CSV table of C-alpha atoms in Angstrom, one decimal:
chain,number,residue,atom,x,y,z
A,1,UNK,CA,9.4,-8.3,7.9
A,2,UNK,CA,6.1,-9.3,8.0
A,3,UNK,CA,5.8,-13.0,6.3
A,4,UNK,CA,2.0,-13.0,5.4
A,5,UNK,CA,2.6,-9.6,3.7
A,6,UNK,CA,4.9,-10.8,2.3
A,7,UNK,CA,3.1,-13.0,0.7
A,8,UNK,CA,0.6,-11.0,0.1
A,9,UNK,CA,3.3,-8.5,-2.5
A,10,UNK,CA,4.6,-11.9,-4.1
A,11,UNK,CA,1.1,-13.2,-5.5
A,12,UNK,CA,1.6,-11.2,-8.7
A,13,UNK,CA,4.9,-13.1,-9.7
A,14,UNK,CA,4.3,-16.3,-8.8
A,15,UNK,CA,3.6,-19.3,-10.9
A,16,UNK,CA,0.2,-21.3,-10.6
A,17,UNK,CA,1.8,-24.3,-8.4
A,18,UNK,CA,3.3,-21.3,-5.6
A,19,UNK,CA,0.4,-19.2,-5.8
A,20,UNK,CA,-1.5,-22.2,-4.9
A,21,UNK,CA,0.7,-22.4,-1.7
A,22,UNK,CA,0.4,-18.7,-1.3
A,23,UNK,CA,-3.4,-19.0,-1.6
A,24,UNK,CA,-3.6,-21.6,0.7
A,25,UNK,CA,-1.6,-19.7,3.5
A,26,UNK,CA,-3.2,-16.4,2.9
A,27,UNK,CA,-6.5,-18.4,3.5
A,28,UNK,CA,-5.2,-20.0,6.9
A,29,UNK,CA,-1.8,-19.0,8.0
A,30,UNK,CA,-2.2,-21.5,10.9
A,31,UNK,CA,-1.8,-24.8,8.2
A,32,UNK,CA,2.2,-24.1,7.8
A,33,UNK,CA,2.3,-24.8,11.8
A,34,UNK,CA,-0.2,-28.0,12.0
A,35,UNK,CA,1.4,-29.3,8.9
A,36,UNK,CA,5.0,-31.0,7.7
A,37,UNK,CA,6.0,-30.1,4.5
A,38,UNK,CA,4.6,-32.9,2.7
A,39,UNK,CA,1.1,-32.1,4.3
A,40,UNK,CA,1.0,-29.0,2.9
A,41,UNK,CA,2.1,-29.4,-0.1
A,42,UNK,CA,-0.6,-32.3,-0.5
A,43,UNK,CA,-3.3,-29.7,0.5
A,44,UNK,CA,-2.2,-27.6,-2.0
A,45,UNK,CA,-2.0,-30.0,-4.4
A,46,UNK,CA,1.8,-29.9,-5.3
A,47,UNK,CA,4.6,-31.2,-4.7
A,48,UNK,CA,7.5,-30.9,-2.0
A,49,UNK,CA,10.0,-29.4,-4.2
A,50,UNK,CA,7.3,-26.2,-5.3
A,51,UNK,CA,7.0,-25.6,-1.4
A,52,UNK,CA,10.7,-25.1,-1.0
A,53,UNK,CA,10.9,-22.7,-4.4
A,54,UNK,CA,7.8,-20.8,-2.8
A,55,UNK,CA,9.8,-20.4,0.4
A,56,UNK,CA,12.9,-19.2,-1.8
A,57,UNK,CA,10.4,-17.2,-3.4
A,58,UNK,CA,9.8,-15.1,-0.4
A,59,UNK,CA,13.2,-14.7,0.3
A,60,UNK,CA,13.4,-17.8,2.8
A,61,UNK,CA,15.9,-20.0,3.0
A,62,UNK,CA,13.1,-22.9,3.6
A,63,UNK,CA,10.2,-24.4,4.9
A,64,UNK,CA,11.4,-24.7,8.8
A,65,UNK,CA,12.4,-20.8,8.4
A,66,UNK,CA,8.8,-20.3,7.2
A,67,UNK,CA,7.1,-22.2,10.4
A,68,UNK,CA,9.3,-20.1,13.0
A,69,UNK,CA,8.5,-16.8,11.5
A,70,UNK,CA,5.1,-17.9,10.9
A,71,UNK,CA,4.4,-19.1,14.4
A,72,UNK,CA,5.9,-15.8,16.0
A,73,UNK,CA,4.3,-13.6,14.0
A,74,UNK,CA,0.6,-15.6,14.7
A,75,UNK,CA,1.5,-15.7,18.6
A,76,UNK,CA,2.2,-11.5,18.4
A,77,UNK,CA,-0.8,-11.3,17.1
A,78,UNK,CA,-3.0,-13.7,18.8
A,79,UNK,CA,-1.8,-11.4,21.9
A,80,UNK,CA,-3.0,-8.6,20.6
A,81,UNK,CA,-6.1,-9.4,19.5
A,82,UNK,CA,-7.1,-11.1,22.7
A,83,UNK,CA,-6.5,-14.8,21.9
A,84,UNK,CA,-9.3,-14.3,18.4
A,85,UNK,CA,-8.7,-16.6,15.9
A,86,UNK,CA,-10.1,-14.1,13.5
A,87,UNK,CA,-7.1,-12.0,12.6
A,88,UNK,CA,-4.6,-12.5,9.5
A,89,UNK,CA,-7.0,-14.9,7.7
A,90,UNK,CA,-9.2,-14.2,5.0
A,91,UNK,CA,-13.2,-13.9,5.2
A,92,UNK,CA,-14.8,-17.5,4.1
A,93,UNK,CA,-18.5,-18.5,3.4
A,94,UNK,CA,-21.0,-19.0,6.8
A,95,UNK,CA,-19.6,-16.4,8.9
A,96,UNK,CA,-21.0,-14.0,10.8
A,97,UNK,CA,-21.5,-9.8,9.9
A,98,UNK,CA,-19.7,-9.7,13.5
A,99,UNK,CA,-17.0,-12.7,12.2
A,100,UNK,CA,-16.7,-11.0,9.2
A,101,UNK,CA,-16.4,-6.9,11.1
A,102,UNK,CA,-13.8,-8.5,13.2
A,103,UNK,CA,-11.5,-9.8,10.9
A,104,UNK,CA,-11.8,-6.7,8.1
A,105,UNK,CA,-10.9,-4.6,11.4
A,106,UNK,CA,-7.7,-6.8,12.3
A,107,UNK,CA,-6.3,-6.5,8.7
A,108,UNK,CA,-6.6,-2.7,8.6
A,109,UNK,CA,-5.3,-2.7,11.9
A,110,UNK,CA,-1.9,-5.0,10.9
A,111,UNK,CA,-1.9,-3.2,7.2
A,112,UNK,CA,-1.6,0.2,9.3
A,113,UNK,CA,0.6,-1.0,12.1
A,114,UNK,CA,3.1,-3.0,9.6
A,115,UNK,CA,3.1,-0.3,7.2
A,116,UNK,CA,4.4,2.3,9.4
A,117,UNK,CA,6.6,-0.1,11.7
A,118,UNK,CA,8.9,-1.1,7.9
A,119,UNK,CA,8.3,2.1,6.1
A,120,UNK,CA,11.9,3.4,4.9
A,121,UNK,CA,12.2,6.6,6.4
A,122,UNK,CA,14.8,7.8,4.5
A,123,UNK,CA,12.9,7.1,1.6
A,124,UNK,CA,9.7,9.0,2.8
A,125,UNK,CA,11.9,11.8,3.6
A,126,UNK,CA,13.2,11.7,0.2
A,127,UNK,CA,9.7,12.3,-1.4
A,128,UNK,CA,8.7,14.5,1.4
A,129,UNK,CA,11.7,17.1,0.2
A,130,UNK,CA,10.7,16.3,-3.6
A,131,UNK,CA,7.0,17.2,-2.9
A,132,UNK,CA,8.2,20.4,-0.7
A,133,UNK,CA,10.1,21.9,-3.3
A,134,UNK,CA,7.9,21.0,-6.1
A,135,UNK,CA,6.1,23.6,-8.5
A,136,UNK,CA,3.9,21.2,-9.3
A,137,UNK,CA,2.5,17.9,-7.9
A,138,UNK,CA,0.8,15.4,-10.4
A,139,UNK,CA,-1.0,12.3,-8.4
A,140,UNK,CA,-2.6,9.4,-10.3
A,141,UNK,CA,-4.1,6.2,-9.7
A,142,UNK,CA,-6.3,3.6,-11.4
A,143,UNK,CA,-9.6,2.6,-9.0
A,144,UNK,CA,-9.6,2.6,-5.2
A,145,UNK,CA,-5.5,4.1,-5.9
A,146,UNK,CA,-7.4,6.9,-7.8
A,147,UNK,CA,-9.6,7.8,-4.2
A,148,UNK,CA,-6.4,7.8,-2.6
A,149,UNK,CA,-4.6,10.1,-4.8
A,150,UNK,CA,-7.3,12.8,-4.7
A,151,UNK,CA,-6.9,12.8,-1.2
A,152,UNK,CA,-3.4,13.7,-0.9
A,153,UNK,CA,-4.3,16.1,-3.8
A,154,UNK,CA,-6.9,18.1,-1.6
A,155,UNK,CA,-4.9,17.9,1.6
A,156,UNK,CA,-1.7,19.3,-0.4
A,157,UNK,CA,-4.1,21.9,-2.2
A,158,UNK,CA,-5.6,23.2,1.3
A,159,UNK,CA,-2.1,24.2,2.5
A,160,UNK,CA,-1.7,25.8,-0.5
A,161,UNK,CA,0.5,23.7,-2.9
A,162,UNK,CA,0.1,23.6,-7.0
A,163,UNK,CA,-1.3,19.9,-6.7
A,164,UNK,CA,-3.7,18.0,-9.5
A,165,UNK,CA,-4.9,14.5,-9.7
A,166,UNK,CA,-6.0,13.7,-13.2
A,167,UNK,CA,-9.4,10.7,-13.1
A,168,UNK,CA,-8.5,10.3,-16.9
A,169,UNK,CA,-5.5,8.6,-18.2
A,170,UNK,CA,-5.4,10.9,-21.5
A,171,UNK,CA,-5.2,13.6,-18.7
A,172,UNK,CA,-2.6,12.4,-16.9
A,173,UNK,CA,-0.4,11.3,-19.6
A,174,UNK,CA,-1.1,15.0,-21.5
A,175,UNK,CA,-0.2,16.3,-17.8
A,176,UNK,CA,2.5,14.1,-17.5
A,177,UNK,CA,4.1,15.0,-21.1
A,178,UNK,CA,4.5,18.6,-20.7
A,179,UNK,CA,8.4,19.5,-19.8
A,180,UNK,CA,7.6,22.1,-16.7
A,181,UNK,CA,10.3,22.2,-14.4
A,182,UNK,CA,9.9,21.7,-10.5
A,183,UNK,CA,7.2,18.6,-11.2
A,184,UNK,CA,7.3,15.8,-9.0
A,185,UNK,CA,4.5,13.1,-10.3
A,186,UNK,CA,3.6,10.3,-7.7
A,187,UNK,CA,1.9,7.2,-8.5
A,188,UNK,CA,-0.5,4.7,-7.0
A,189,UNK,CA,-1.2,1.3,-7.5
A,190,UNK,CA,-1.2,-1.6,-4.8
A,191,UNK,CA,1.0,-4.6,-7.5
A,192,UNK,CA,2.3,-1.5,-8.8
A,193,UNK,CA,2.0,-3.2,-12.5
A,194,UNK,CA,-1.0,-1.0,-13.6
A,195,UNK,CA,-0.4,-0.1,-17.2
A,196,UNK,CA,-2.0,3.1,-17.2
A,197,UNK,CA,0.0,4.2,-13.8
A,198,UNK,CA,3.1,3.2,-15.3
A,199,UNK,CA,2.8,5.1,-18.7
A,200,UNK,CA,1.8,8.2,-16.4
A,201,UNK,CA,5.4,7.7,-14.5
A,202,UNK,CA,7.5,6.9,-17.4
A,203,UNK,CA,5.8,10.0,-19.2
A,204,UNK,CA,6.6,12.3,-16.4
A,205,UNK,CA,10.5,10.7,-15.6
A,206,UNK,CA,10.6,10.9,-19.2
A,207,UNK,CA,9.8,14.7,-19.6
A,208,UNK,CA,12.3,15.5,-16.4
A,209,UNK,CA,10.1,15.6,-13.4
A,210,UNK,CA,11.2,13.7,-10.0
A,211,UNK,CA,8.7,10.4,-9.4
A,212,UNK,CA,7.1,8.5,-6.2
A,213,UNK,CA,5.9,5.4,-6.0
A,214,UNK,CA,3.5,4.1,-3.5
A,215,UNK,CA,2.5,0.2,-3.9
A,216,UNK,CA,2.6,-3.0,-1.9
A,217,UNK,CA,5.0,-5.0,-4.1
A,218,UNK,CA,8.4,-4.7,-3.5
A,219,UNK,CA,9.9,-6.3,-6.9
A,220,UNK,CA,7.2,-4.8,-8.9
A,221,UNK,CA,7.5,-2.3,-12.4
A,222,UNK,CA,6.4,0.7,-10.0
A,223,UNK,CA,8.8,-0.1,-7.3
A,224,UNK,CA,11.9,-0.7,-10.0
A,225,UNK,CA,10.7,2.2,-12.2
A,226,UNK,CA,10.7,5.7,-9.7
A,227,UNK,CA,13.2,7.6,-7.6
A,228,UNK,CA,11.5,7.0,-4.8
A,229,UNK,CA,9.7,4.4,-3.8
A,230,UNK,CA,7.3,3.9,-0.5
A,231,UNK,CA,5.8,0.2,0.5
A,232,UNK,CA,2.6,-0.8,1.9
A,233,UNK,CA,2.7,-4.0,4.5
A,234,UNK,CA,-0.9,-5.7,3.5
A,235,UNK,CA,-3.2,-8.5,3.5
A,236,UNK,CA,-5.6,-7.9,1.4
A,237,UNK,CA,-9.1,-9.8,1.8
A,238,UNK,CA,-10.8,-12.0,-1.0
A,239,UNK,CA,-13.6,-9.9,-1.2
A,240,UNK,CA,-11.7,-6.9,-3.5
A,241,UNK,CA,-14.7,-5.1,-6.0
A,242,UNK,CA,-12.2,-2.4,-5.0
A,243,UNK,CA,-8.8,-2.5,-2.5
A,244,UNK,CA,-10.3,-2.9,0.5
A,245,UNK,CA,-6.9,-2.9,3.1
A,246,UNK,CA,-4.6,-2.1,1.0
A,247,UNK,CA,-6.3,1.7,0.7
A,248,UNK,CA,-6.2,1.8,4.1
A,249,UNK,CA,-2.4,1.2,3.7
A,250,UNK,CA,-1.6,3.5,1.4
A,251,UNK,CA,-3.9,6.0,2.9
A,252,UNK,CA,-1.9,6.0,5.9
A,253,UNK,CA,1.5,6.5,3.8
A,254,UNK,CA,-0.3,9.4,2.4
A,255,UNK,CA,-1.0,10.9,5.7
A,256,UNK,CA,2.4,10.5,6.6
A,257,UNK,CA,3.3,12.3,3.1
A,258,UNK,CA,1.2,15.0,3.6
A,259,UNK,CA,2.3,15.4,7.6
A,260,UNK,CA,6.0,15.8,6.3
A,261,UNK,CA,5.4,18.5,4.1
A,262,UNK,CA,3.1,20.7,5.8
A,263,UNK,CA,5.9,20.5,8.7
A,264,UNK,CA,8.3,22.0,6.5
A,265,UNK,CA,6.4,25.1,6.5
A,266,UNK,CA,4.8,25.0,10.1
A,267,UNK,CA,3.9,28.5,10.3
A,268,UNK,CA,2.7,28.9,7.0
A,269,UNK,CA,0.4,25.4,6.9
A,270,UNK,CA,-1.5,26.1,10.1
A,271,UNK,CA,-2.5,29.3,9.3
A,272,UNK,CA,-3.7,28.0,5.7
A,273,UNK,CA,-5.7,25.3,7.2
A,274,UNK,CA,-7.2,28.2,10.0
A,275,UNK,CA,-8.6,29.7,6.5
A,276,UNK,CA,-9.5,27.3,4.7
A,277,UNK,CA,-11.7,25.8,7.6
A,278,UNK,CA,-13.4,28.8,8.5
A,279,UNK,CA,-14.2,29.8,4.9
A,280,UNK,CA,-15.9,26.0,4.5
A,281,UNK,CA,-17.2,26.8,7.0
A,282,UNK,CA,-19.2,30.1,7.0
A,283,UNK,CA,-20.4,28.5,3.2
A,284,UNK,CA,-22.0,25.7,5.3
A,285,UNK,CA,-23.7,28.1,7.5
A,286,UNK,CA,-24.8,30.7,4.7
């Protein structure tokens, strides 16, 4: 596993004290390895003991398990990203546009790399079969989740499968309510604990239609709550108006989604996607 995602999925679920120690490492992974216990949990402003439950937390057995996986997980990366000390940590105030480029760029790069190298196969080939023998696909998310929904809804709907993605929540729960057989309805959301995401799940499980889950938390509602359940690998920045890498995250889940299905039916998807190209575009060119 990856321990700064990780610790990235547990922020939602931890107490003050631990989320200051989660905060603190998110910031500058490097501090667990230039610090002793007690260091570290004087920077953080707590005490030894919440260090040790925050390691528990994260399913470690301790604070020397954290430094080992810490420091070989910093020097895998520090090789592949040339020696930088940009990558893994957080943006902070003075630096650079070029600073700042490099270490959005490093994130997404991890958040794509570490999603795919812990997805659960079995899982995504679960889904993939749901979504192939679907009647009809319902997508929903809340935000930057919403953007990433309506793309798998338009690459679905270009190969020619009965796929909607709902922007209102009245919509989606109205969608989500009606007892059609041969609905799958797969939600979004990064903590997986948005309300209105969840009501749309528990509405459509509810009303006999198959659910997926794609979020970032492992021990979240979402995750507990559908048949099937995919998981992002992400640090996500500070600087969040919107998901910034955790879209990128589940956008590449999506892709994998969407490659999965339109396998199943080879023939059939590339000549859809011949048509639906040329007749976009010979309306550009009219």
């Amino acid at each position: 596993m990856s321990v700064q995602s990780t610790i990235e999925a547990a922020t939602g679920s931890l107490s003050p004290s631990l989320l200051r120690i989660a905060n603190e490492i998110r910031e500058n992974p490097a501090i667990v390895l230039d610090s002793t216990i007690n260091e570290l949990a004087e920077a953080c402003g707590t005490s030894v003991a919440s260090v040790v439950r925050f390691c528990r937390a994260i399913g470690l057995n301790g604070y020397t398990q954290l430094r080992m996986m810490l420091a070989t997980e910093l020097g895998k990366e520090s090789a592949q990203f040339g020696g930088s000390t940009s990558y893994g940590s957080d943006i902070t105030k003075g630096e650079s546009m070029r600073e700042m480029a490099q270490k959005i760029a490093s994130l997404e790069i991890l958040a794509i790399e570490e999603t795919i190298n812990y997805l659960d196969y079995a899982s995504l080939e679960q889904a993939v079969d749901a979504l192939d023998n679907a009647e009809r696909i319902l997508l929903y998310g809340i935000g930057a989740s919403q953007v990433v929904a309506e793309d798998l809804q338009r690459k679905l709907f270009r190969i020619g499968r009965n796929a909607f993605a709902p922007t209102d929540p009245h919509e989606a729960w109205a969608a989500a309510a009606l007892p059609v057989t041969g609905v799958v309805a797969v939600g979004f959301s990064h903590l997986g604990e948005t309300h209105e995401t969840l009501d749309f799940l528990r509405r459509a499980r509810d009303n006999g239609a198959r659910t997926i889950g794609v979020t970032g938390a492992k021990g979240s509602t979402l995750s507990k709550l559908v048949d099937h359940a995919l998981f992002t690998e992400v640090r996500e920045t500070k600087f969040r108006a919107g998901a910034m890498v955790s879209r990128i995250a589940q956008l590449a889940v999506v892709d994998c989604i969407f490659a999965g299905v339109a396998q199943r039916r080879y023939d059939f998807t590339v000549e859809a996607l011949r048509r639906t190209r040329e007749v976009t575009q010979s309306a550009r060119g009219s």
